Coordinates of C-alpha atoms and ligand atoms in Angstrom, one line a residue:
X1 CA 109.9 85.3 88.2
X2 CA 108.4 87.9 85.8
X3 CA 111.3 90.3 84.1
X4 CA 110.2 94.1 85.7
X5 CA 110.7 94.7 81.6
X6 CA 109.0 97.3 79.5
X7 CA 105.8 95.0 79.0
X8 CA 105.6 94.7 82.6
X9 CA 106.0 98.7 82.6
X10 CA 103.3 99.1 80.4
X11 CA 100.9 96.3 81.6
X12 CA 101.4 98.3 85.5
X13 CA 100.1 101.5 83.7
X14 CA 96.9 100.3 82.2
X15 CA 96.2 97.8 85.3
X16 CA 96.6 101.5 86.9
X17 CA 94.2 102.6 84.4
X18 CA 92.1 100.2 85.2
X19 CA 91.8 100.4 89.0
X20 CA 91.3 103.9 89.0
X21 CA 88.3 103.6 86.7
X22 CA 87.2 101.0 89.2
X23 CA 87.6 103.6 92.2
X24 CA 86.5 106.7 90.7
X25 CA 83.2 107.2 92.7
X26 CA 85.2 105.7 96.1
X27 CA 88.0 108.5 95.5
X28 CA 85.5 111.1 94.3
X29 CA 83.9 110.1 97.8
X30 CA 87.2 110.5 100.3
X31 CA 88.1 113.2 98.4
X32 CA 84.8 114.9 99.0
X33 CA 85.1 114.0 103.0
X34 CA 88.2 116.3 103.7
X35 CA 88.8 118.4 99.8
X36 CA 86.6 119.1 96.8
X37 CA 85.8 115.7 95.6
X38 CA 87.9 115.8 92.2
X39 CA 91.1 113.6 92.8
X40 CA 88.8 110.3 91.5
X41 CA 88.1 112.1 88.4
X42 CA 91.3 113.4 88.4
X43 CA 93.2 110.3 88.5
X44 CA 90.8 108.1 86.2
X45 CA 91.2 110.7 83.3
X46 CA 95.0 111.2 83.8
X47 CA 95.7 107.1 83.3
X48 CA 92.9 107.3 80.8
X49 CA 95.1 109.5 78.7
X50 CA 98.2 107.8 79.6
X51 CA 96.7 104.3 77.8
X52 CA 95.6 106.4 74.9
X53 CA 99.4 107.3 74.6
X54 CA 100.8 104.0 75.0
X55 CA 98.1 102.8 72.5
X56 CA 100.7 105.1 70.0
X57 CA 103.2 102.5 69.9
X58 CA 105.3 99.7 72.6
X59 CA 107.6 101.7 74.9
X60 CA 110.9 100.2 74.2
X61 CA 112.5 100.5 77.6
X62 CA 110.5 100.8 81.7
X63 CA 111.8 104.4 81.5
X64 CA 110.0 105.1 78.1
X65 CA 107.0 103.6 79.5
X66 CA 107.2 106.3 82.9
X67 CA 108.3 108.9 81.0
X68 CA 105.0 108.3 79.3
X69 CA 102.6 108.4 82.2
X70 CA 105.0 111.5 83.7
X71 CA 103.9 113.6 80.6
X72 CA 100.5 112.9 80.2
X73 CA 99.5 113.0 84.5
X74 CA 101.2 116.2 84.0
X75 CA 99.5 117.8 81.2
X76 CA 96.2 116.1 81.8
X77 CA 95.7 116.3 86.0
X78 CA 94.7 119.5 87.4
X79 CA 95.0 119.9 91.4
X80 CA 98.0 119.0 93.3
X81 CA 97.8 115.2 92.3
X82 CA 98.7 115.5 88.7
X83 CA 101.9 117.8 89.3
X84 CA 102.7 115.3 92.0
X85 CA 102.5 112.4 90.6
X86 CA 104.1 113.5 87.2
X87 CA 107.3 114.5 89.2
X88 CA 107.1 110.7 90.4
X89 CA 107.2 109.0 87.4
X90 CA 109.5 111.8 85.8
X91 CA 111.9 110.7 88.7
X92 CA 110.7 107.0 88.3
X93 CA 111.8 107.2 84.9
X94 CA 115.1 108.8 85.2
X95 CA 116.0 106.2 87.9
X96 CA 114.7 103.3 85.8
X97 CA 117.8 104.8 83.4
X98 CA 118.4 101.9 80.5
X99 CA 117.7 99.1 82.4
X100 CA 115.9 96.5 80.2
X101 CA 114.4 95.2 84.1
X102 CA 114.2 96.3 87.2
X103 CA 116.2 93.8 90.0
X104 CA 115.1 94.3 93.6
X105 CA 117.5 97.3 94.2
X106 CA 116.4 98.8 91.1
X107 CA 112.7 98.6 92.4
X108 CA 113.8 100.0 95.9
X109 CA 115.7 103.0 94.3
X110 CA 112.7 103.8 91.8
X111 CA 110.5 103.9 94.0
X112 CA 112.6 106.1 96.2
X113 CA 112.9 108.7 93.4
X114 CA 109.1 109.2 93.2
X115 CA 108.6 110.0 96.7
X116 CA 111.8 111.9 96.6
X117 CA 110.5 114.0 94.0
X118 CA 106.6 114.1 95.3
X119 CA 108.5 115.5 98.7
X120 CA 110.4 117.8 96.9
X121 CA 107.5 119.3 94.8
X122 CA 105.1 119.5 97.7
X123 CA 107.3 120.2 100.8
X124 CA 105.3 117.5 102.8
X125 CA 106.6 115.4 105.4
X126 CA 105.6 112.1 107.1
X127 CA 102.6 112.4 109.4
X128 CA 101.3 115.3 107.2
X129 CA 98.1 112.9 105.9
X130 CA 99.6 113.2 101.9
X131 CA 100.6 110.7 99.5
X132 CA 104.0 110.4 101.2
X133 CA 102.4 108.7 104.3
X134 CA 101.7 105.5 101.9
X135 CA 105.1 105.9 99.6
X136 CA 107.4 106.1 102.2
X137 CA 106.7 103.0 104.6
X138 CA 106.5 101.3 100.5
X139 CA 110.1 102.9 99.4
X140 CA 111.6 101.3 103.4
X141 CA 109.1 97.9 102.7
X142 CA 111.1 97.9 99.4
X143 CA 114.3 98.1 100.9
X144 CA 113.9 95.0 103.1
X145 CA 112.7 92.7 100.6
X146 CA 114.3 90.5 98.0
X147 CA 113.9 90.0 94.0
X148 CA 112.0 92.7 92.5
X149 CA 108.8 91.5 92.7
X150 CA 109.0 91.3 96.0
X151 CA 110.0 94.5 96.6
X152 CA 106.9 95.3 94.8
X153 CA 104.5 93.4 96.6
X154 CA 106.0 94.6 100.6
X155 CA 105.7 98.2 98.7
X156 CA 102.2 97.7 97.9
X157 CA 101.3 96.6 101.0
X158 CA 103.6 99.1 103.5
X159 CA 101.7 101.9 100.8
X160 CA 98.5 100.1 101.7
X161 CA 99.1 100.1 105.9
X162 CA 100.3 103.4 105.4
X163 CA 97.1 104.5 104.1
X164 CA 95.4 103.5 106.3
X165 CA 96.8 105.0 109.1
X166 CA 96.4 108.2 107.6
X167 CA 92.9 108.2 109.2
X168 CA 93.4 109.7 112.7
X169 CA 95.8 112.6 111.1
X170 CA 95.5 115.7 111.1
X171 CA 96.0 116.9 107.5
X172 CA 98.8 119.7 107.4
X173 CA 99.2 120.3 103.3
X174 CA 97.0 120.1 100.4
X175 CA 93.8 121.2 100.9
X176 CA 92.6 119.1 103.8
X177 CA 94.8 121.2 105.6
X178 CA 92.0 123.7 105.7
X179 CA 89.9 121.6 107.6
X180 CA 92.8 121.2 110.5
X181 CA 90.9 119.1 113.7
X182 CA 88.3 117.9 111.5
X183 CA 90.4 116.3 109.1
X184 CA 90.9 113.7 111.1
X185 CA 88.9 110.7 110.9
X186 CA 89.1 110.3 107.3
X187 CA 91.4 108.4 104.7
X188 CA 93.8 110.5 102.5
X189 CA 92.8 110.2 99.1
X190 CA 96.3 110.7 97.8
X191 CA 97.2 107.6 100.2
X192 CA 94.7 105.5 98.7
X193 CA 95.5 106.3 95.0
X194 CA 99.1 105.7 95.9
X195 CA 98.4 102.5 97.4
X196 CA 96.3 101.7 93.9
X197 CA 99.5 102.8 91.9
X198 CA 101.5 100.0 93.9
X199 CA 98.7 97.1 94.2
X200 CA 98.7 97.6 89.7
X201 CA 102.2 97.0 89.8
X202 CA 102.5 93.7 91.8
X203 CA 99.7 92.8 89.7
X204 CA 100.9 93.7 86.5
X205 CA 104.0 91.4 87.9
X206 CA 101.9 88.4 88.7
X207 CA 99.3 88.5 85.4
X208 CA 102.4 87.7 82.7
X209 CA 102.3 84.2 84.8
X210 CA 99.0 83.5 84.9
X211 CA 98.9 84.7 80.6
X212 CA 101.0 81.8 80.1
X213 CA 104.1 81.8 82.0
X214 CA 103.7 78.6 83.7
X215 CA 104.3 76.4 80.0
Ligands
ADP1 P1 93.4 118.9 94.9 O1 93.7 118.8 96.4 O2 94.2 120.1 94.3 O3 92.0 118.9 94.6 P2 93.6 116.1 94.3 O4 92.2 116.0 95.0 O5 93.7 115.5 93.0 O6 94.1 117.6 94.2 O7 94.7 115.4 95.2 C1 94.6 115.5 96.6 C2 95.7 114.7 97.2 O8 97.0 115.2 96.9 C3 95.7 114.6 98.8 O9 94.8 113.6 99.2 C4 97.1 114.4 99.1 O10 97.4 113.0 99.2 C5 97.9 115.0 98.0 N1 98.5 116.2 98.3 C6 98.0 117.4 98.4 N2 99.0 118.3 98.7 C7 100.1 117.6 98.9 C8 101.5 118.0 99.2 N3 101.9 119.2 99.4 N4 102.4 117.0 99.2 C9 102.0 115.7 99.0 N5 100.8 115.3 98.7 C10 99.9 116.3 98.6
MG2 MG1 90.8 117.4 95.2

């Protein structure tokens, strides 16, 4: 099994990085369906500043790492997704705590934090077509599985269901919430880039084995 370490923390934020620079125009798209079409550009050029940081120097700890992408999502993402998902990694961060890696519980409670704190900031609850409709099946998924990675991987894919099923809802926050009835019928972007966030870190998990782990 891969250690949930500080490399792992920092490969997860560049795979992140990564993915969202792959799904820019797709998030640009949902985004434009039921907001104003920014979160795509909004998450590419928040991770794209969070690599530039961790280009600085190795985080020495998974909390350093967070703490990282925290700051710069903050400072760097305008709209309700950067304030968001900066309180998520701040909390992500602070749960991590000094932990060298992150065990199953550790996972479960991490992730916990960063909805916990995504709630808290934005006041929305489940069913409300946000973010939180992906991140919190992920933090229960979490809680049922095993090791760490595993907790990542059922995580990723609760997030990715829950996304999903954000497509009948009725938006009731954020700016979709404008729309009311005729939000429905369309994919939360917030859901999406969540269920992104989680899919880098299961693979972030898995690619230290196929770099070499297997000698
Ligand atoms: P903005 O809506 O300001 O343009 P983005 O487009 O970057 O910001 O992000 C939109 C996403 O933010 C939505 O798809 C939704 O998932 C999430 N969101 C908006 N408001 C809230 C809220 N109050 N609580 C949780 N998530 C929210
Ligand atoms: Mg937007």
């Amino acid at each position: 099994m891969t250690d949930l370490d500080a490399a792992w923390a920092d490969r997860w934020l560049r795979e992140c990085a990564r993915v969202m620079a792959a799904h820019r125009e797709e998030l640009i798209d949902l985004d434009r369906a039921i907001g104003d079409g920014d979160h795509g550009e909004n998450m590419d050029r928040g991770f794209r500043a969070v690599v530039e940081k961790l280009d600085e120097g190795p985080s020495d700890s998974v909390a350093a790492a967070l703490k990282v992408a925290a700051m710069m999502l903050m400072s760097k993402v305008g709209g309700a997704a950067g304030p968001l998902y900066g309180t998520a990694f701040l909390r992500a961060s602070v749960a991590a705590g000094e932990r060298s890696a992150l065990d199953g519980p550790a996972v479960e409670a991490m992730l916990a934090a960063a909805r916990d704190g995504i709630v808290a900031r934005g006041k929305a609850e489940l069913g409300d077509k946000t973010m939180v409709d992906a991140w919190t099946p992920a933090v229960a998924a979490a809680g049922r599985a095993g090791d760490g990675e595993a907790a990542l991987a059922a995580a990723a894919s609760a997030a990715e269901a829950g996304a999903q099923a954000t497509i009948p809802l009725v938006a009731r926050k954020g700016r979709a919430s404008y729309l009311g009835e005729r939000s429905a019928g369309h994919l939360d972007p917030g859901a999406v880039s969540t269920s992104y966030i989680l899919r880098a870190a299961v693979t972030a998990a898995v690619s230290e084995i196929s770099a070499g782990g297997f000698e």
